[in-house]
Short mmCIF file of C-alpha atoms and ligand atoms in Angstrom, two decimals:
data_model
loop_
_atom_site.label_atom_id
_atom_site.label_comp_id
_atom_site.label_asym_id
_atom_site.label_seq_id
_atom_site.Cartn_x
_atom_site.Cartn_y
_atom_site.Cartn_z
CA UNK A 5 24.10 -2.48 23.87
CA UNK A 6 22.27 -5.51 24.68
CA UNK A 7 21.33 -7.69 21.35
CA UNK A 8 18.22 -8.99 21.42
CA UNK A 9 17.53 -12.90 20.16
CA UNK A 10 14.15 -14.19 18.70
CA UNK A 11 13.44 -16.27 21.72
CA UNK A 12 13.53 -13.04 24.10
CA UNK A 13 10.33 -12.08 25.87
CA UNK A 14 8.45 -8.70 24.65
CA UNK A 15 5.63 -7.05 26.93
CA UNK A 16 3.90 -4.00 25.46
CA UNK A 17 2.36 -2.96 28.45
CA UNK A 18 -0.85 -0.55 28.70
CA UNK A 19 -1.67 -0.25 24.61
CA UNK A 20 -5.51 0.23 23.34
CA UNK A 21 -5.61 -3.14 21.08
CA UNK A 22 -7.29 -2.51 17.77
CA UNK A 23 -8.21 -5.75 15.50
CA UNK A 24 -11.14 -7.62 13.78
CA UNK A 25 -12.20 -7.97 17.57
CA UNK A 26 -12.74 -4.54 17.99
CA UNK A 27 -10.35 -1.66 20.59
CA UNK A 28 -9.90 -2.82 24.34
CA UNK A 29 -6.39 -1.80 26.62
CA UNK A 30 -4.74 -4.88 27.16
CA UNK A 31 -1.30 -6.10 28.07
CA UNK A 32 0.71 -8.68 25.08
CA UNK A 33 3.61 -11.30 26.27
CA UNK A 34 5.54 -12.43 22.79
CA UNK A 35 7.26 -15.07 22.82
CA UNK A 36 9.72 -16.34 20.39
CA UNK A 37 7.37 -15.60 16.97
CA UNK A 38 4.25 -15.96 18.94
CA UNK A 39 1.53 -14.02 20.83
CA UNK A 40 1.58 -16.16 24.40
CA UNK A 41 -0.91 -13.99 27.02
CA UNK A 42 -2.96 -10.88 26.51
CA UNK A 43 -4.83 -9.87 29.28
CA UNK A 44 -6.00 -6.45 31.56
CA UNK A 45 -2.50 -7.36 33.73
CA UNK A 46 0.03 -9.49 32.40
CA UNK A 47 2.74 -9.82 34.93
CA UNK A 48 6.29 -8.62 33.35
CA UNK A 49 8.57 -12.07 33.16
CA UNK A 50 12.10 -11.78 34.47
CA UNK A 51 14.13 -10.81 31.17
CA UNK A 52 11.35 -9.80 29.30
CA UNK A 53 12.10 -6.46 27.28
CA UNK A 54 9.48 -3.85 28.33
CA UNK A 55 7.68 -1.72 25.33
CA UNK A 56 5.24 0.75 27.19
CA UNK A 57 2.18 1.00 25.20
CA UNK A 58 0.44 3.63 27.13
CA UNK A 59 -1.48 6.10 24.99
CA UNK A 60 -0.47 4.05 22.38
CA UNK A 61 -2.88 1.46 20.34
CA UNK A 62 -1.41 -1.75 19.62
CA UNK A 63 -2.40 -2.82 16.25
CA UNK A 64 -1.84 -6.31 13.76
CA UNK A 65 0.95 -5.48 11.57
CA UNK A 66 -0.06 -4.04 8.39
CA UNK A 67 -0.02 -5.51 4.73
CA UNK A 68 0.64 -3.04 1.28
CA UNK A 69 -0.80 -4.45 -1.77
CA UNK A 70 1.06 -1.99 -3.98
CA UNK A 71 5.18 -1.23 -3.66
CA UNK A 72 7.68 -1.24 -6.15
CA UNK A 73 11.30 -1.94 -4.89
CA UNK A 74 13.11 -1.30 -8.29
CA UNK A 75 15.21 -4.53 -8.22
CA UNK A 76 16.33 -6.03 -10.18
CA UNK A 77 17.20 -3.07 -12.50
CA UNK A 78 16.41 0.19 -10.52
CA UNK A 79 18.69 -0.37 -7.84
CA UNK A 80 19.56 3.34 -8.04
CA UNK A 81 16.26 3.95 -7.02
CA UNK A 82 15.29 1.09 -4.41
CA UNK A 83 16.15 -2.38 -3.02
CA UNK A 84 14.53 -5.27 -2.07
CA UNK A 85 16.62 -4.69 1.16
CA UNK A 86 15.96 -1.19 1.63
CA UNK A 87 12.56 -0.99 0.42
CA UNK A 88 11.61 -3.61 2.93
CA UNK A 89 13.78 -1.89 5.55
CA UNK A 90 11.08 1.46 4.97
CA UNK A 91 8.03 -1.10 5.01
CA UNK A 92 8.86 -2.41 8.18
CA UNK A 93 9.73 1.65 9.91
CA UNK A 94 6.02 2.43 8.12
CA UNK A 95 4.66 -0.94 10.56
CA UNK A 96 4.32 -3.39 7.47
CA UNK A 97 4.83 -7.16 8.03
CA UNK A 98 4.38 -7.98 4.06
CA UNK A 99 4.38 -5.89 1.01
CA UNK A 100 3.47 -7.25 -2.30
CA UNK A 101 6.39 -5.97 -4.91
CA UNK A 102 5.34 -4.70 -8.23
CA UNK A 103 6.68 -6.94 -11.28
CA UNK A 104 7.31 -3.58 -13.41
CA UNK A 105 11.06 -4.50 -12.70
CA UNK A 106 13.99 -4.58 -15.33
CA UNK A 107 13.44 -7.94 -16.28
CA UNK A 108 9.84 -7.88 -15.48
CA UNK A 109 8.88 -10.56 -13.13
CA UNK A 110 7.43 -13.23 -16.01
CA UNK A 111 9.11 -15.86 -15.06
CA UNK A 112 10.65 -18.77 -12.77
CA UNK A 113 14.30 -17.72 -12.70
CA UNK A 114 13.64 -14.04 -12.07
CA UNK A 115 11.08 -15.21 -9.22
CA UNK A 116 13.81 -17.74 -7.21
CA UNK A 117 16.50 -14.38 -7.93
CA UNK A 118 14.01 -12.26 -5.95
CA UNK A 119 13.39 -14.92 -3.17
CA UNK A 120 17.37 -15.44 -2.38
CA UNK A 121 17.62 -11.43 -2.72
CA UNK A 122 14.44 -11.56 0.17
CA UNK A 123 15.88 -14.44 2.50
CA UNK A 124 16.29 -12.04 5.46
CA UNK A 125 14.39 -8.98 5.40
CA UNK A 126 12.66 -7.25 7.55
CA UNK A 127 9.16 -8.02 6.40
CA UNK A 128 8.19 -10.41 4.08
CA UNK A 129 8.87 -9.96 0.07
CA UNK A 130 5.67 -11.08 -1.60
CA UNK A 131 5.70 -11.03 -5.33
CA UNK A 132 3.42 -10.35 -8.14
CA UNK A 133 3.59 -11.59 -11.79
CA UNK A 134 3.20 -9.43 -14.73
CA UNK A 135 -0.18 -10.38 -16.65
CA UNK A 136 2.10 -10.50 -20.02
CA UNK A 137 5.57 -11.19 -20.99
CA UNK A 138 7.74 -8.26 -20.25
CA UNK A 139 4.23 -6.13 -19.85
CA UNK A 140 4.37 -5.44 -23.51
CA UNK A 141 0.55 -6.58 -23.65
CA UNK A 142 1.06 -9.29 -26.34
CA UNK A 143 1.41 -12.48 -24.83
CA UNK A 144 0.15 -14.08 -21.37
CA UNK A 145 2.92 -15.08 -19.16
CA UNK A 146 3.28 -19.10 -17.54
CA UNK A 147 0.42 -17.42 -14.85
CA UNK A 148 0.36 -21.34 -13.69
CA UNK A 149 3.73 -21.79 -12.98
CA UNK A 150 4.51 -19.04 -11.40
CA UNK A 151 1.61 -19.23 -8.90
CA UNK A 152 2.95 -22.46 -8.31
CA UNK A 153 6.14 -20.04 -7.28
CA UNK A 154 4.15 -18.17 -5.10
CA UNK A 155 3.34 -15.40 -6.98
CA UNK A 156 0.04 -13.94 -5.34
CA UNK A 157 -1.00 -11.83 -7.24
CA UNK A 158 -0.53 -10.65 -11.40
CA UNK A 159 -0.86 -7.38 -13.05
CA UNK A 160 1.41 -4.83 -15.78
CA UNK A 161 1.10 -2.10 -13.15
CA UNK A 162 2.14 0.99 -14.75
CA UNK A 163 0.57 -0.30 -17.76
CA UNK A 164 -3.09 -1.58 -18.03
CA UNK A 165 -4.37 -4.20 -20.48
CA UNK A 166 -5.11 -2.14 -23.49
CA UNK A 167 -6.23 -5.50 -25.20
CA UNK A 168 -9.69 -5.96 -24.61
CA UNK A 169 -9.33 -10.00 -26.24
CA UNK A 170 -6.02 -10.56 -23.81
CA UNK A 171 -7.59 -9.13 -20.91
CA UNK A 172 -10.78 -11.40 -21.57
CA UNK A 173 -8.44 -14.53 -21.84
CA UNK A 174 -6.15 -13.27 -19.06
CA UNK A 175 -9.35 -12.98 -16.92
CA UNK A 176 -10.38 -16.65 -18.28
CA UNK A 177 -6.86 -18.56 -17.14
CA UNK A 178 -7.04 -16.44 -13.85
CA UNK A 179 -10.83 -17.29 -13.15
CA UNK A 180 -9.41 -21.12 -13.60
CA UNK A 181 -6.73 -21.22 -11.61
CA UNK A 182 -8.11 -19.18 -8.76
CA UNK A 183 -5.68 -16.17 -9.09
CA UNK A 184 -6.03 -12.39 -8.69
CA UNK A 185 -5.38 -9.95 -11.20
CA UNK A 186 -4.26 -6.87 -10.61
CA UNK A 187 -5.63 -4.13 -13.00
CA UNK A 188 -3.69 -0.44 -13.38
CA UNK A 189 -6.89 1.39 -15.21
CA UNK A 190 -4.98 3.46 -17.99
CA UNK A 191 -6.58 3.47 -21.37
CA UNK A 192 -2.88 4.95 -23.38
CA UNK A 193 -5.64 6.38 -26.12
CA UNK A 194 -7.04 8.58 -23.82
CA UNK A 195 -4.33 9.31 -20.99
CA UNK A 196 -1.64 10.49 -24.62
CA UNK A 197 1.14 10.28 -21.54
CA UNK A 198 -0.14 13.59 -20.20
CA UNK A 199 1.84 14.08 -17.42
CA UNK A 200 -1.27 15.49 -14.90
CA UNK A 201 -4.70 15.48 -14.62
CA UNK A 202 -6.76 16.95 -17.39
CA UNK A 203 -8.75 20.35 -15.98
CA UNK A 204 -8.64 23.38 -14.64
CA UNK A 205 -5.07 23.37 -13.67
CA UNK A 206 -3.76 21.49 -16.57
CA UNK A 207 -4.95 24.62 -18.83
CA UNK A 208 -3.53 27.34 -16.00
CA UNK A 209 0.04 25.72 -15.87
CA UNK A 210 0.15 25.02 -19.85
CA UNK A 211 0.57 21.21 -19.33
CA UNK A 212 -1.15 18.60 -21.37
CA UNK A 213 -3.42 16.52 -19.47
CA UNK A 214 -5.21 13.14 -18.91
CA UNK A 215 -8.89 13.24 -18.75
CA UNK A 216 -11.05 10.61 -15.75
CA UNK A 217 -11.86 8.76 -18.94
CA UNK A 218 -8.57 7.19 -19.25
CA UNK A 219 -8.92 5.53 -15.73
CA UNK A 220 -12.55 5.51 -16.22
CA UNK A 221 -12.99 3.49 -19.54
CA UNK A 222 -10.44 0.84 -18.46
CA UNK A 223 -12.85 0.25 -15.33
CA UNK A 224 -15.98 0.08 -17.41
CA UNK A 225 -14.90 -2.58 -19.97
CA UNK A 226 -12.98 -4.77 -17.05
CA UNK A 227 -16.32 -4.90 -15.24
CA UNK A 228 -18.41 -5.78 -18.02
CA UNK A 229 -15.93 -8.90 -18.49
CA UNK A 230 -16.09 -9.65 -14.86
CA UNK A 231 -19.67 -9.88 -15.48
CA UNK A 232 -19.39 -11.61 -18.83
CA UNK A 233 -17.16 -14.20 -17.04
CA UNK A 234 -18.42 -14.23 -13.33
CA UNK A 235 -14.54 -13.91 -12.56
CA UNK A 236 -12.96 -11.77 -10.00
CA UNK A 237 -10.72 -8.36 -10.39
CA UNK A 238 -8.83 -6.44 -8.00
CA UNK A 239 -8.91 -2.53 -9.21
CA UNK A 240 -5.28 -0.62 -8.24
CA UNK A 241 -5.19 2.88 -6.95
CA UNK A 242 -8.64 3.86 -8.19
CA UNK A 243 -8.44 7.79 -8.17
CA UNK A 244 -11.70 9.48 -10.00
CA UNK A 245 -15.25 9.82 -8.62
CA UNK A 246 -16.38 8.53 -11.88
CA UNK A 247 -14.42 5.10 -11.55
CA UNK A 248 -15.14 4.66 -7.45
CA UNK A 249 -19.03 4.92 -8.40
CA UNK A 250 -18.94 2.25 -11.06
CA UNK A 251 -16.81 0.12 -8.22
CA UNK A 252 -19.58 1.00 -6.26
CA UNK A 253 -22.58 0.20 -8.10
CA UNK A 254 -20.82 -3.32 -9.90
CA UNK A 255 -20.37 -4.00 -5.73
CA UNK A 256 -23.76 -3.43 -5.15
CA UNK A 257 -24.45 -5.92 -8.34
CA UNK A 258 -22.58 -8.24 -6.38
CA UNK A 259 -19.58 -9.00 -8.68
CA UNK A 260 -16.51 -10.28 -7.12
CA UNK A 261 -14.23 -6.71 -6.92
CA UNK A 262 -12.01 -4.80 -4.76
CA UNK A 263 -10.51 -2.07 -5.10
CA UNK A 264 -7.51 -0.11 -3.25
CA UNK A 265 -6.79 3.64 -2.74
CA UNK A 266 -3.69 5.28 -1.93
CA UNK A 267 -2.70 7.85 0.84
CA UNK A 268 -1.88 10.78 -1.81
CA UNK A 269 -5.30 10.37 -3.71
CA UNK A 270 -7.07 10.52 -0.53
CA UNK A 271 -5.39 13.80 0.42
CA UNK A 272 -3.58 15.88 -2.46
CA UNK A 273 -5.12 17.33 -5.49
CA UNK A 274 -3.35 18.64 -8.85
CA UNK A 275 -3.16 22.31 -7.28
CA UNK A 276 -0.27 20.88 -5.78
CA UNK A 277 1.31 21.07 -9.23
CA UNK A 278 0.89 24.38 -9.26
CA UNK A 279 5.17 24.80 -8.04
CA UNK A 280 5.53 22.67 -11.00
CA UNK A 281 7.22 20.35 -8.39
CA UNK A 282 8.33 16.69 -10.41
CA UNK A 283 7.46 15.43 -6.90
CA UNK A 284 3.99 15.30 -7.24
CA UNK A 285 3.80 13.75 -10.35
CA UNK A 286 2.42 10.55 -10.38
CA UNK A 287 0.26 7.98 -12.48
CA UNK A 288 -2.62 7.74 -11.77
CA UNK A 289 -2.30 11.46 -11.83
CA UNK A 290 -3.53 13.83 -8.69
CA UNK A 291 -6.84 14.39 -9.31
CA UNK A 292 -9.17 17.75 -8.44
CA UNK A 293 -10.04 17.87 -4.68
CA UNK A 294 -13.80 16.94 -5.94
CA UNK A 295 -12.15 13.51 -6.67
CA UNK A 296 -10.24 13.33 -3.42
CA UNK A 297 -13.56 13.69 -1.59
CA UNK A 298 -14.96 10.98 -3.81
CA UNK A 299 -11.62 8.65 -2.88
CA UNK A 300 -12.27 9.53 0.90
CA UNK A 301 -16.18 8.65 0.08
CA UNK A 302 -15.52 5.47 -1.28
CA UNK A 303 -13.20 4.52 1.78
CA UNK A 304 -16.23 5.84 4.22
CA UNK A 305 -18.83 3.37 2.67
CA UNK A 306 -16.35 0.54 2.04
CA UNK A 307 -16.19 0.69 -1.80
CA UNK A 308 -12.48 0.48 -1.29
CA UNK A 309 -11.20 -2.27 0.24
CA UNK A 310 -7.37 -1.25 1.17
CA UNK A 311 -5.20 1.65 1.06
CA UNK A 312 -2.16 0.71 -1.15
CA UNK A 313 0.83 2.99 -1.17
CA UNK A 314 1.92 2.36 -4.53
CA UNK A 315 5.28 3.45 -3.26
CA UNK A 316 7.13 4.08 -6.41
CA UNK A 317 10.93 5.41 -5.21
CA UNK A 318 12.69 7.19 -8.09
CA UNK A 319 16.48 8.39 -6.97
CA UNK A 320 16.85 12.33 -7.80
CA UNK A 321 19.35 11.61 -10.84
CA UNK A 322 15.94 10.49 -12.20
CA UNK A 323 13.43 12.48 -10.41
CA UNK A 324 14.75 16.01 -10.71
CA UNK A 325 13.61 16.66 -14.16
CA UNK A 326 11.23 19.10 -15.66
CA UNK A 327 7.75 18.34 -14.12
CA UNK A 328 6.13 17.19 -17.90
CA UNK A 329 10.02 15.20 -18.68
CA UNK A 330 10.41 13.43 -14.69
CA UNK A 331 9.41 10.03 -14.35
CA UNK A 332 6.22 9.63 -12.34
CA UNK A 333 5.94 8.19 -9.01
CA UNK A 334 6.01 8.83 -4.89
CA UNK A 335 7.34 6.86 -2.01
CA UNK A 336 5.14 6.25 0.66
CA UNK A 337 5.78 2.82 2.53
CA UNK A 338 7.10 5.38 5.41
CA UNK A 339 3.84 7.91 5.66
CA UNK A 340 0.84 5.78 4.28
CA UNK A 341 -0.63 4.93 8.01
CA UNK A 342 0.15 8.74 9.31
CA UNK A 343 -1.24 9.86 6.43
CA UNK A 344 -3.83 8.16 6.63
CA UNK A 345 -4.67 8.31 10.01
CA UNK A 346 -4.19 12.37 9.68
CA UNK A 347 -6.83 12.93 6.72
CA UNK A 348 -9.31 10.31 7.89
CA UNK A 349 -9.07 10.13 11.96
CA UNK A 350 -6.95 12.86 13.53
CA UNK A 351 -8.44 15.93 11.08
CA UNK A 352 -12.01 15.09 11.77
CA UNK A 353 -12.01 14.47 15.50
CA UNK A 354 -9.47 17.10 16.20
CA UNK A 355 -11.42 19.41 13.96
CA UNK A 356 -8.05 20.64 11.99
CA UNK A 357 -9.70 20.97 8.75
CA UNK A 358 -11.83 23.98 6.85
CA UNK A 359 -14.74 21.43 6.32
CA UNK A 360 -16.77 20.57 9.74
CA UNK A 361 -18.83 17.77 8.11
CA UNK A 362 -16.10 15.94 7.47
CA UNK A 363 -16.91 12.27 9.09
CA UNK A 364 -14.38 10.67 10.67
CA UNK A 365 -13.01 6.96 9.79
CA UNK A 366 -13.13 4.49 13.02
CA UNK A 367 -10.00 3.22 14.23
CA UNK A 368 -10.96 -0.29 13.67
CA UNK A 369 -11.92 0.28 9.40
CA UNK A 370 -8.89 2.34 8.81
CA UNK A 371 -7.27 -0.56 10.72
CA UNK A 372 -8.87 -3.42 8.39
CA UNK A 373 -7.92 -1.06 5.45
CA UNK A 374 -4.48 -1.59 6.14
CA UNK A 375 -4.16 -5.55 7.67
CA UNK A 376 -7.00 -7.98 6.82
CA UNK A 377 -8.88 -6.76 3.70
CA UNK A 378 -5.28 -5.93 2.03
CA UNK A 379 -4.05 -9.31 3.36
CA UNK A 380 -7.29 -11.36 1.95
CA UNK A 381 -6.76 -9.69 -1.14
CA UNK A 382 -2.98 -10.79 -1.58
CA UNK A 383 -3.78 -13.89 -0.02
CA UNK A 384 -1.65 -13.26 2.09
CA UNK A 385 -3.88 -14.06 5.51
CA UNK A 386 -3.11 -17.68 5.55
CA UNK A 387 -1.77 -17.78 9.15
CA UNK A 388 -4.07 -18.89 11.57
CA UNK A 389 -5.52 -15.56 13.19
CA UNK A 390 -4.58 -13.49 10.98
CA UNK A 391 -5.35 -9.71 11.69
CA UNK A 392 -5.96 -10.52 15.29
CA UNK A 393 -4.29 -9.86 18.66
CA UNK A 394 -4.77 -13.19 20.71
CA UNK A 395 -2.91 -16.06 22.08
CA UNK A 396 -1.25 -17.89 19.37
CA UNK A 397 -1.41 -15.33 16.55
CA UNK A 398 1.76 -14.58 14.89
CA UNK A 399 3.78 -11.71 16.91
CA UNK A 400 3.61 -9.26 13.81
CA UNK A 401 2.60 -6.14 15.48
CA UNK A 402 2.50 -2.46 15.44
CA UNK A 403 2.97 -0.03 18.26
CA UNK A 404 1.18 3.47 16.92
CA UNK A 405 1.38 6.92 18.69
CA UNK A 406 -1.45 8.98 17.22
CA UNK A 407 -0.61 12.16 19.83
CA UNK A 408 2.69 12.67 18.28
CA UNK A 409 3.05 15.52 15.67
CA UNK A 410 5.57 15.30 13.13
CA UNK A 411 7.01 16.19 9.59
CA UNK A 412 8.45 13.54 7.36
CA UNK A 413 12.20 14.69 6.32
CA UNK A 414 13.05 14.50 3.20
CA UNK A 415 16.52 13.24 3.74
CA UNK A 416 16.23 10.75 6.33
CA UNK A 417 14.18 8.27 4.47
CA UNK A 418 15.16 4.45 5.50
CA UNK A 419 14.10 4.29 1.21
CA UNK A 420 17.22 5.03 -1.23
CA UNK A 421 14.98 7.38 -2.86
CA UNK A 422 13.29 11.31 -1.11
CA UNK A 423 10.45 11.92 -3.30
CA UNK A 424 7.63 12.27 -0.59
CA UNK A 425 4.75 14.56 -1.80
CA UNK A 426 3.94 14.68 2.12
CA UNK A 427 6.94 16.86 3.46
CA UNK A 428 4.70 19.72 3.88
CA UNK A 429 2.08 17.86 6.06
CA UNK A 430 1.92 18.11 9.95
CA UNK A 431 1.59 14.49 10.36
CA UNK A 432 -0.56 13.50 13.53
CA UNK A 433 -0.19 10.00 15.07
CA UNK A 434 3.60 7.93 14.05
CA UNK A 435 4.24 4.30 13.73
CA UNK A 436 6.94 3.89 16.69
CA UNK A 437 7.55 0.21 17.11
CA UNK A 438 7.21 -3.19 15.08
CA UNK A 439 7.23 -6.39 15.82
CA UNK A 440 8.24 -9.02 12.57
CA UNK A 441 7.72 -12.37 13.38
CA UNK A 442 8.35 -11.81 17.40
CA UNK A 443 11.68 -9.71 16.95
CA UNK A 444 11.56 -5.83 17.62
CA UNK A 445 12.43 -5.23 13.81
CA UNK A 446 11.90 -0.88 14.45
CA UNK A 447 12.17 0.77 18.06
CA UNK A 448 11.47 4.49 18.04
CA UNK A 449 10.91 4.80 14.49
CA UNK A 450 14.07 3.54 13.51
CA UNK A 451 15.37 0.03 11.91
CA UNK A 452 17.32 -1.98 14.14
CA UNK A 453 19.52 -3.95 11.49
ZN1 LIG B 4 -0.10 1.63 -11.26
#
């Protein structure tokens, strides 16, 4: 086996190139870290590696707002190194890592432990900061030192603010230093810890439930503050009809929101719970397939901004529990663009779905959903041409198949953890190749270090 350096030339030869600038087929020459020639014909250098792109699109590398690798604490579970190692097979140059570690990211020395631990991975490690010490929803943490760290964004994710005073200050320090924060809409009065959605199914299969209130409140008072204060909110995994529409309409206002959506509330509903499968618990719960339409609906008309995985890896020791004791949580760094790219592309033009009027997503927004808009929001898009496929851009790149069926299996996940909700789906379209930083980090769907 040949080992490939940095410096090497790549071609991808023949792709369809999606970005910012739109789809045209076009040939790429990377060199060393860098895009160096795109063009109809690029001549293949002596040396160069060859990646055929035909019937393939060629797309920027992709960014998840929303991951949790589990160390330090959950190693069990998840690694920095092998959580990053299933972002990169999934075509993701930069995840942002949820602080709901054990310690909690709240500080300086657990921040510089989590850099070392993400010198030489295979996409890049971005960190948030809890909003409070240890997430316990007393105290603000040093917000200004540890953006000075590079922590890009803050939140408690798996916990909201229940503090309506600390979420107004917390909203005041962010506004002044120019940070995001991150909110996980739970009001704990109304969501009790039900372990599902509160309806229909909830009362069939005898388990307790949370009601779209819980999510639904938390949204309501965090916009009125973002009002109050003329500050700026990012809203995580929004997953009721109730809470997209107030998104919507506070957009329309013109307050400065986003809001993310992941790939199982866009496509799986709480009759999946219905085997009483652990798997599919998760928090925000799986909603009723009236709210998955409303999550799809909010990605058509650009209410949400980015689909987040929240990939939340939980080893079976843990997971295989009773489906109201198991901790909730899915891993998804692996499926989120196939899934994606099934429910909101593939289904609608190949017409593999029992509703006709269902409008497809273009290529180039599900595209933005998962590189630039995810990427501004992070801050993570300070690279000149970010998002884009031209001379000069940084080589972090993402060869996708969409004709390739497949089924994710359960036991071959690059992540330490198996609890997909997806292994049922026939997947249509597969990440095959990605570039990091001008090195050929997956070939063929699988890691190369
Ligand atoms: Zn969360």
């Amino acid at each position: 086996m040949i080992l490939l350096s940095k410096a090497e030339e790549i071609i991808i030869k023949g792709a369809t190139l999606v970005d910012a600038a739109g789809e045209r087929r076009m040939d790429v020459l990377v060199r060393g870290e860098t895009i160096v020639a795109v063009a109809e014909s690029v001549e293949v250098p002596i040396g160069a590696r060859i990646v055929d792109g035909a019937n393939g699109y060629l797309l920027p590398a992709f960014v998840d707002l929303h991951t949790h690798l589990r160390e330090p604490g959950g190693e069990r579970s998840e690694t920095v190194e092998s959580g990053s190692r299933a972002a990169a097979i999934g075509g993701y140059r930069a995840v942002v890592a949820m602080p709901n570690t054990s310690p909690t990211i709240d500080s300086v020395e657990i921040v510089r432990h989590l850099h070392d631990l993400a010198r030489n991975t295979l996409c890049e490690v971005a960190l948030s900061g809890s909003i409070t010490i240890g997430r316990l929803g007393e105290k603000l943490t040093p917000m200004a030192d540890l953006a000075e760290f590079g922590i890009c964004l803050f939140t408690d994710d798996g916990r909201g603010v229940q503090s309506d005073a600390l979420m107004r200050e917390a909203l005041i320090v962010a506004s002044r230093l120019g940070l995001t924060l991150g909110q996980h809409c739970e009001n704990e009065e109304h969501a009790k810890g039900a372990p599902m959605h509160e309806g229909v199914w909830s009362s069939k299969l005898g388990l307790a439930g949370q009601p779209s209130s819980a999510e639904e409140v938390m949204v309501e008072r965090d916009l009125e503050l973002v009002r109050e204060l003329g500050a700026s909110m990012h809203f995580l995994h929004l997953s009721t009809i109730g809470a997209i529409d107030l998104v919507r309409r506070a957009k329309r206002e013109g307050l400065s929101i986003t809001a993310e959506a992941t790939p199982h509330h866009l496509s799986l509903s709480d009759a999946e719970i219905a085997s009483y499968n652990p798997v599919f618990k998760v928090n925000p719960p799986l909603r009723t397939a009236a709210d998955v339409n409303g999550v799809r609906a909010g990605i058509l008309d650009g209410t949400i901004d980015a689909i987040a995985t929240d990939h939340a890896p939980h080893s079976p020791e843990l997971k295989d529990e009773p489906f109201d004791c198991a901790p909730p949580g899915m891993i998804g760094l692996e499926t989120a663009f196939a899934v994606a790219y099934t429910e909101l592309v593939a289904k609608a033009h190949l017409r593999i779905t029992d509703d006709p009027t269902l409008p497809a997503l273009s290529m180039l927004d599900l595209v933005r959903l998962f590189t630039l808009s995810p990427a501004r929001i992070a801050r993570l898009d300070r690279h000149e041409h970010c998002g884009e496929i031209v001379v000069g851009a940084r080589a972090d790149l993402v060869v996708f198949d969409p004709t390739e069926r497949w089924k994710v299996e359960e036991s071959s996940t690059a992540s330490r953890s198996h609890n997909t909700p997806f292994a049922q789906l026939d997947l249509v379209g597969r990440v095959r190749h990605t570039l990091y930083r001008g090195e050929l980090v997956v070939t063929d769907a699988d890691a190369q270090r």
